[in-house]
């Protein structure tokens, strides 16, 4: 097969890859997107599990770049379900004719940098190869599902699914004995849905998470009108908040207030939709242990009030971390599910799984028969997609080896030794801890600006200096240190019990906040891309 040649290759046709393709077309560049899935959508293409829906307000999640899209598209609910989001991304793909530059069902297996030609070459799952000056990774931070490292997983003869690779055909739980392993944000959404129709649902919980009410509701005609009128205000509010949500931290400190004042505020937040209780809380609750303990006690009381069996309530209350120090799953009557007669919780701390058998799950206490096992066991987060790719930079250096002790990047967008590779939503990028489309647009706009600058100056390659990379990595660690979530095991910290060697905490996100990150990126650009090294050359490819 002849090598295909482009100006830029984008890996992934999720929200970031789609928008990057759209923006690069402005330059008249030839761009090819390679996508492992059968259509656009990324996360929303793969995660079709029951109950999958936004935890961000729908109207704060869509793209903001097109006034026409904002006028045309209407979300039916404040927190839309997965089919609607996938529908939205299909509408975007149609509207901007994106598919003509996307090759579906094609996984990039390897990417290597050819120094002499100053080009990237990728090897594809269909046996083909393609070359381009720029390699833009749009992999998504949660795109490599991990199965649990439990003996016998392959031996089960019933139906079994990982939530992150859910089948396209309808799956019925009616009359079935269903097991769900995992109680993260995905497990919680799945459990709520499966409990409605399964004959019996058994939840296998290793560690509980602190969940908070989603409080979803439909959007009526007047609501639609108001949202459309308020879009500039909504996006301005997101721009101004730490995680780019509409919820902004309260400037007060919990510890400065009386117990009555604190509780009144927390009651209000607990009764409001979305992430307000996490992102819109007092500014010390995620950084000061004492403040966090108070909030944690408040939420524990809520769980005790909602679960009828006090012993069961205690099992659902995390004891190893405070509220908000891991990703908070948002829920709709999740705790009430455990009051149903058709739902059982198995606490793996007390009763570990010994193995999966052909007919069910054998725990230390019993052999439980199941018709279906659902694995909601999470992802090889943020760096998993990169490692899977086998990326080789200048001198054949492996990215996985470079990041063996943790990622090192400049702005979470480029890596020293890997010229012209740009990592949208990469590790140590604010987009990893963000109402993600808001930060995706920032990432893509910035990368587009950089490529425009290179075209203007006839630059062939860009790569960060080692000094810039060292300084950014140190800054990421320093801002992380201030947050309580770097003291707790979770995917934020690169922990994955199912992957050998991933039990040591390595901070993968950026905790300095989206506004500070955006300012830094803008400042770097304004100073002629300070910290980046360019080489001049022909403009053959770019
Ligand atoms: P996760 O948060 O990593 O949770 C995985 C769950 O599986 C945990 O409860 C974990 O227990 C359990 N688990 C893993 N391996 C296990 C094993 N071998 N045996 C028993 N239990 C095991 O993954 P996730 O729930 O898929 O969520 C990942 C992220 O996706 C979320 O944090 C969120 O950012 C995103 N997400 C977003 C939405 C949304 O916006 N609507 C919805 C879903 C997910 P331990 O806690 O003990 O490790």
Short mmCIF file of C-alpha atoms and ligand atoms in Angstrom, two decimals, residues 44 49 53-56 142 148-150 163 181-187 189 204 206-207 209 326-327 348 376-379 491 497-498, ligand 1:
data_model
loop_
_atom_site.label_atom_id
_atom_site.label_comp_id
_atom_site.label_asym_id
_atom_site.label_seq_id
_atom_site.Cartn_x
_atom_site.Cartn_y
_atom_site.Cartn_z
CA UNK A 44 -19.94 9.23 23.59
CA UNK A 49 -23.89 1.75 28.88
CA UNK A 53 -25.49 10.83 30.73
CA UNK A 54 -23.86 14.21 31.35
CA UNK A 55 -22.73 15.32 34.76
CA UNK A 56 -22.19 18.77 33.23
CA UNK A 142 -10.58 7.95 29.42
CA UNK A 148 -10.38 -6.33 36.34
CA UNK A 149 -7.40 -8.54 37.02
CA UNK A 150 -9.59 -11.25 38.52
CA UNK A 163 -19.20 -0.24 30.17
CA UNK A 181 -18.40 -4.67 39.48
CA UNK A 182 -17.26 -1.11 40.18
CA UNK A 183 -18.85 1.90 41.87
CA UNK A 184 -17.17 4.89 40.20
CA UNK A 185 -19.17 7.50 38.23
CA UNK A 186 -19.90 4.88 35.55
CA UNK A 187 -20.90 2.12 37.97
CA UNK A 189 -25.08 5.47 36.61
CA UNK A 204 -19.61 -5.62 43.97
CA UNK A 206 -14.41 -2.40 46.54
CA UNK A 207 -14.38 1.20 47.72
CA UNK A 209 -17.39 6.93 46.43
CA UNK A 326 -11.94 11.67 44.09
CA UNK A 327 -14.31 12.34 41.18
CA UNK A 348 -15.31 -6.63 48.73
CA UNK A 376 -17.63 -0.79 35.39
CA UNK A 377 -13.97 -1.05 36.29
CA UNK A 378 -12.66 2.13 34.70
CA UNK A 379 -9.85 3.12 32.39
CA UNK A 491 -7.29 7.68 38.42
CA UNK A 497 -5.05 -1.78 40.40
CA UNK A 498 -5.54 -3.82 37.22
P1 LIG B 1 -13.39 4.61 38.03
O1 LIG B 1 -13.81 5.87 38.64
O2 LIG B 1 -11.94 4.35 37.90
O3 LIG B 1 -14.09 3.45 38.84
C1 LIG B 1 -13.78 2.11 38.63
C2 LIG B 1 -14.48 1.29 39.68
O4 LIG B 1 -14.17 -0.08 39.49
C3 LIG B 1 -14.04 1.63 41.10
O5 LIG B 1 -15.13 1.51 41.96
C4 LIG B 1 -12.98 0.56 41.38
O6 LIG B 1 -12.77 0.31 42.74
C5 LIG B 1 -13.62 -0.63 40.68
N1 LIG B 1 -12.66 -1.65 40.32
C6 LIG B 1 -11.64 -1.55 39.43
N2 LIG B 1 -10.96 -2.71 39.37
C7 LIG B 1 -11.57 -3.56 40.23
C8 LIG B 1 -11.32 -4.89 40.60
N3 LIG B 1 -10.31 -5.59 40.08
N4 LIG B 1 -12.14 -5.45 41.52
C9 LIG B 1 -13.16 -4.74 42.04
N5 LIG B 1 -13.44 -3.48 41.74
C10 LIG B 1 -12.66 -2.89 40.83
O7 LIG B 1 -14.00 4.44 36.56
P2 LIG B 1 -15.38 4.97 35.97
O8 LIG B 1 -16.47 4.79 36.95
O9 LIG B 1 -15.53 4.37 34.62
O10 LIG B 1 -15.16 6.51 35.85
C11 LIG B 1 -13.99 7.05 35.26
C12 LIG B 1 -14.22 8.50 34.98
O11 LIG B 1 -15.03 8.64 33.82
C13 LIG B 1 -14.95 9.27 36.04
O12 LIG B 1 -14.18 9.60 37.15
C14 LIG B 1 -15.40 10.48 35.24
O13 LIG B 1 -14.39 11.41 35.12
C15 LIG B 1 -15.71 9.86 33.88
N6 LIG B 1 -17.17 9.63 33.79
C16 LIG B 1 -17.92 10.73 33.48
C17 LIG B 1 -19.28 10.60 33.42
C18 LIG B 1 -20.08 11.83 33.11
O14 LIG B 1 -19.59 12.92 32.99
N7 LIG B 1 -21.33 11.74 32.97
C19 LIG B 1 -19.88 9.38 33.65
C20 LIG B 1 -19.09 8.29 33.95
C21 LIG B 1 -17.72 8.42 34.02
P3 LIG B 1 -11.69 1.16 43.58
O15 LIG B 1 -12.31 2.50 43.78
O16 LIG B 1 -11.49 0.41 44.81
O17 LIG B 1 -10.46 1.24 42.72
#
